[in-house]
Short mmCIF file of C-alpha atoms in Angstrom, two decimals:
data_model
loop_
_atom_site.label_atom_id
_atom_site.label_comp_id
_atom_site.label_asym_id
_atom_site.label_seq_id
_atom_site.Cartn_x
_atom_site.Cartn_y
_atom_site.Cartn_z
CA MET W 1 92.45 33.92 10.46
CA LYS W 2 90.78 31.18 12.51
CA ASN W 3 89.67 33.67 15.15
CA THR W 4 88.53 36.10 12.45
CA ILE W 5 86.31 33.40 10.98
CA ILE W 6 84.84 32.77 14.43
CA ASP W 7 84.21 36.48 14.89
CA LEU W 8 82.54 36.76 11.50
CA ARG W 9 80.42 33.70 12.25
CA TYR W 10 79.06 35.09 15.51
CA ASN W 11 78.64 38.68 14.26
CA ILE W 12 77.66 38.04 10.65
CA ARG W 13 74.40 40.02 10.87
CA GLN W 14 76.25 43.02 12.23
CA TYR W 15 78.84 43.00 9.43
CA ILE W 16 76.26 42.40 6.71
CA GLY W 17 74.16 45.25 8.08
CA TRP W 18 77.07 47.70 7.94
CA LEU W 19 77.98 46.49 4.46
CA LEU W 20 74.44 47.05 3.20
CA ILE W 21 74.44 50.52 4.76
CA ASN W 22 77.64 51.37 2.87
CA PHE W 23 76.20 49.98 -0.37
CA ALA W 24 73.07 52.09 0.11
CA LEU W 25 75.14 55.20 0.88
CA ILE W 26 77.20 54.74 -2.28
CA LEU W 27 74.12 54.28 -4.48
CA LEU W 28 72.26 57.17 -2.86
CA SER W 29 75.25 59.50 -3.23
CA TYR W 30 75.63 58.73 -6.93
CA PHE W 31 71.91 59.06 -7.50
CA ILE W 32 71.92 62.53 -5.95
CA VAL W 33 75.02 63.62 -7.88
CA ASN W 34 73.59 62.38 -11.18
CA LEU W 35 70.36 64.19 -10.40
CA ILE W 36 71.85 67.52 -9.30
CA SER W 37 75.21 67.83 -11.04
CA PRO W 38 76.03 64.94 -13.41
CA SER W 39 79.32 66.36 -14.68
CA GLU W 40 82.40 64.13 -14.64
CA PRO W 41 84.42 66.39 -12.26
CA ASP W 42 81.62 66.19 -9.68
CA LYS W 43 81.43 62.42 -10.00
CA THR W 44 85.20 62.14 -9.66
CA ARG W 45 85.10 64.32 -6.54
CA LEU W 46 82.39 62.08 -5.10
CA PHE W 47 84.54 59.03 -5.83
CA PHE W 48 87.40 60.77 -4.03
CA GLN W 49 85.25 61.45 -0.97
CA LEU W 50 83.53 58.06 -0.83
CA SER W 51 86.80 56.15 -1.11
CA GLY W 52 88.12 58.15 1.83
CA TYR W 53 84.93 57.47 3.77
CA LEU W 54 85.28 53.71 3.28
CA LEU W 55 88.86 53.75 4.55
CA PHE W 56 87.77 55.86 7.53
CA PHE W 57 84.92 53.43 8.23
CA TRP W 58 87.47 50.61 8.45
CA MET W 59 89.52 52.66 10.93
CA ALA W 60 86.48 53.76 12.96
CA GLY W 61 85.08 50.25 13.29
CA VAL W 62 88.40 48.86 14.48
CA LEU W 63 89.10 51.66 16.95
CA TYR W 64 85.58 51.66 18.38
CA TYR W 65 85.36 47.94 19.04
CA SER W 66 88.96 47.66 20.15
CA SER W 67 88.30 50.32 22.78
CA LEU W 68 85.49 48.18 24.24
CA LEU W 69 87.34 44.86 24.39
CA PHE W 70 87.65 44.71 28.16
CA SER W 71 84.10 45.84 28.94
CA ARG W 72 82.51 43.52 26.39
CA ARG W 73 84.68 40.45 27.17
CA GLY W 74 83.07 38.20 24.60
CA PHE W 75 83.50 34.43 24.36
CA ILE W 76 86.82 34.78 22.51
CA LEU W 77 88.49 36.59 25.40
CA ASP W 78 86.95 34.46 28.14
CA ILE W 79 87.37 31.01 26.66
CA THR W 80 90.51 31.14 24.53
CA ASN W 81 92.32 33.78 26.61
CA LEU W 82 93.84 35.31 23.48
CA PRO W 83 96.39 38.13 23.81
CA LEU W 84 95.08 41.64 23.35
CA TYR W 85 96.95 42.23 20.10
CA VAL W 86 95.35 39.13 18.58
CA LEU W 87 91.87 40.37 19.48
CA VAL W 88 92.62 43.76 17.93
CA ASN W 89 93.84 42.03 14.77
CA VAL W 90 90.57 40.08 14.60
CA HIS W 91 88.69 43.38 14.37
CA ILE W 92 91.18 44.75 11.85
CA VAL W 93 90.81 41.80 9.48
CA SER W 94 87.02 41.63 9.87
CA PHE W 95 86.57 45.29 8.98
CA LEU W 96 89.21 45.01 6.26
CA LEU W 97 87.09 42.39 4.50
CA GLN W 98 84.09 44.68 4.75
CA PHE W 99 86.14 47.59 3.42
CA ALA W 100 87.35 45.49 0.48
CA ALA W 101 83.80 44.47 -0.45
CA ALA W 102 82.46 48.04 -0.19
CA PHE W 103 85.36 49.55 -2.14
CA THR W 104 84.97 46.94 -4.89
CA PHE W 105 81.29 47.85 -5.12
CA LEU W 106 82.21 51.55 -5.33
CA VAL W 107 84.64 50.90 -8.20
CA ILE W 108 82.01 48.85 -10.06
CA VAL W 109 79.52 51.69 -9.71
CA MET W 110 82.12 54.10 -11.08
CA LEU W 111 82.88 51.88 -14.06
CA THR W 112 79.21 51.42 -14.92
CA ASP W 113 78.89 55.22 -14.89
CA ARG W 114 81.70 55.40 -17.48
CA ILE W 115 83.98 57.51 -15.32
CA GLU W 116 87.64 57.30 -16.30
CA LEU W 117 89.73 55.92 -13.44
CA ASN W 118 93.42 56.60 -12.95
CA MET W 119 93.99 54.32 -10.00
CA SER W 120 97.37 53.13 -8.81
CA LEU W 121 97.06 49.57 -7.54
CA ILE W 122 100.48 49.86 -5.91
CA GLY W 123 99.40 53.05 -4.17
CA ILE W 124 96.14 51.47 -2.98
CA ALA W 125 97.97 48.42 -1.59
CA TYR W 126 100.58 50.68 -0.01
CA PHE W 127 98.06 52.77 1.94
CA ILE W 128 96.02 49.74 2.95
CA ALA W 129 99.20 48.22 4.39
CA LEU W 130 100.07 51.46 6.23
CA THR W 131 96.54 51.67 7.62
CA TYR W 132 96.83 48.12 8.89
CA LEU W 133 100.14 48.93 10.57
CA LEU W 134 98.69 52.01 12.28
CA LEU W 135 95.52 50.28 13.46
CA ILE W 136 97.43 47.61 15.40
CA PRO W 137 99.04 49.94 17.98
CA SER W 138 96.11 52.39 17.91
CA GLY W 139 93.63 49.64 18.74
CA ILE W 140 95.84 48.30 21.51
CA LEU W 141 96.32 51.76 23.01
CA LEU W 142 92.58 52.43 23.12
CA SER W 143 92.01 49.01 24.68
CA LEU W 144 94.54 49.79 27.41
CA LEU W 145 93.09 53.26 28.00
CA GLU W 146 89.66 51.73 28.60
CA TYR W 147 91.05 50.32 31.84
CA PHE W 148 91.46 53.87 33.15
CA SER W 149 88.38 55.54 31.63
CA GLN W 150 84.79 55.33 32.90
CA HIS W 151 83.35 56.94 29.77
CA MET W 152 85.34 55.19 27.05
CA ARG W 153 82.43 54.78 24.64
CA ARG W 154 81.64 58.50 24.71
CA ASN W 155 85.31 59.51 24.46
CA VAL W 156 85.93 57.26 21.47
CA ILE W 157 82.86 58.59 19.66
CA ILE W 158 84.14 62.13 20.20
CA LEU W 159 87.61 61.09 19.00
CA LEU W 160 86.23 59.46 15.85
CA THR W 161 84.08 62.51 15.15
CA VAL W 162 87.13 64.77 15.37
CA ILE W 163 89.10 62.45 13.08
CA MET W 164 86.26 62.36 10.53
CA LEU W 165 86.05 66.16 10.45
CA SER W 166 89.83 66.47 10.10
CA VAL W 167 90.18 64.16 7.09
CA SER W 168 89.07 64.88 3.53
CA ILE W 169 85.67 63.19 3.49
CA LEU W 170 83.13 65.98 3.96
CA TRP W 171 85.44 68.38 2.10
CA VAL W 172 88.29 68.25 -0.41
CA PRO W 173 91.79 69.75 0.13
CA VAL W 174 91.44 72.33 -2.66
CA GLN W 175 88.68 74.00 -0.66
CA LEU W 176 91.07 74.86 2.19
CA PRO W 177 94.06 77.23 2.40
CA ALA W 178 97.41 75.59 1.69
CA LEU W 179 98.65 76.29 5.24
CA VAL W 180 95.67 74.47 6.77
CA VAL W 181 96.28 71.46 4.53
CA LYS W 182 99.93 71.37 5.59
CA ILE W 183 98.92 71.40 9.25
CA LEU W 184 96.37 68.64 8.68
CA SER W 185 99.08 66.59 6.95
CA LEU W 186 100.73 66.18 10.36
CA ASN W 187 97.75 64.03 11.34
CA PRO W 188 98.56 60.39 10.45
CA PHE W 189 94.88 59.63 9.83
CA TYR W 190 94.64 62.50 7.35
CA PHE W 191 97.79 61.25 5.63
CA LEU W 192 96.29 57.78 5.20
CA VAL W 193 92.84 58.87 4.06
CA ASN W 194 94.07 61.57 1.70
CA GLY W 195 96.85 59.34 0.39
CA PHE W 196 94.40 56.56 -0.37
CA GLN W 197 92.03 59.00 -2.07
CA THR W 198 94.86 60.37 -4.19
CA ALA W 199 95.95 56.86 -5.15
CA VAL W 200 92.45 55.94 -6.40
CA VAL W 201 91.86 59.23 -8.27
CA GLU W 202 95.27 60.57 -9.36
CA GLY W 203 97.40 57.42 -9.37
CA VAL W 204 101.14 57.42 -8.71
CA SER W 205 101.29 61.15 -7.93
CA VAL W 206 100.63 60.12 -4.34
CA PHE W 207 104.29 59.06 -4.04
CA TYR W 208 105.66 62.49 -4.98
CA LYS W 209 105.41 63.97 -1.46
CA VAL W 210 108.30 62.04 0.06
CA PRO W 211 108.65 64.18 3.26
CA LEU W 212 105.08 63.34 4.26
CA HIS W 213 105.79 59.64 3.90
CA LEU W 214 108.90 59.92 6.04
CA LEU W 215 106.98 61.92 8.64
CA PHE W 216 104.27 59.27 8.83
CA LEU W 217 106.83 56.49 9.23
CA CYS W 218 108.45 58.40 12.12
CA GLU W 219 105.04 58.85 13.75
CA LEU W 220 104.29 55.15 13.24
CA ILE W 221 107.55 54.12 14.92
CA PHE W 222 106.82 56.48 17.83
CA VAL W 223 103.33 54.99 18.31
CA TYR W 224 104.72 51.43 18.26
CA ILE W 225 107.34 52.29 20.88
CA TRP W 226 104.75 53.74 23.26
CA THR W 227 102.32 50.88 22.64
CA PHE W 228 104.99 48.28 23.36
CA TYR W 229 105.99 50.11 26.53
CA LEU W 230 102.44 50.49 27.88
CA TYR W 231 101.46 46.96 26.92
CA ARG W 232 104.41 45.44 28.75
CA LYS W 233 103.80 47.69 31.76
CA LEU W 234 100.05 47.23 32.11
CA LYS W 235 99.09 43.83 30.72
CA ASP W 236 99.71 41.89 33.96
CA GLU W 237 97.83 44.47 36.07
CA ILE W 238 94.85 44.58 33.70
CA THR W 239 94.52 40.82 33.25
CA GLY W 240 95.03 40.23 36.98
CA LYS W 241 98.08 38.01 36.55
#
């Protein structure tokens, strides 16, 4: 938390700027929906999509900046010589705080618009925790891969674009064939985004698909095993020790 406070202190304008952009996007989206199609189903669908976008923004911010840790080498890395996993966690917590503020603002906007919410607080906390657990190894892996890539910034942008298109932000699952949705469910990022969206719109029904939860946990364990292996194998070579 100490290092997160330092990061927020030195990058406060950056975080406030992103937060204001998200606030503006939320207000603009609801203004357009109320202007074009002010029915409650359309507003609920927008809430579904925006909540998924905010969770994705948390993921994207963490993965992007984690992938540039070695090239940027800010004062935290140079002076305190913190381990890589601590630096990744600093980004996770910083963007988590921004996500929490933006999502709270989104819920307030929904309530002022008199839209009935069927949120599951347990489900929301559950998917936030799972997202946190996935971002730790994912951020570390991208940081390690930067050591071997000369075009990491471009590659990460392409990766994040693919992830955004594969999760239910620009579209909703009912618009796709059932088989396509099942295939997308194999993607851990889709599972997290769609699960969070379901928790904020449909409540506890998100826990009914037990096989998908077990599949995600297996994928999470697999990612942690590979991250631990690569980190132990490469950390001395990368840091020059």
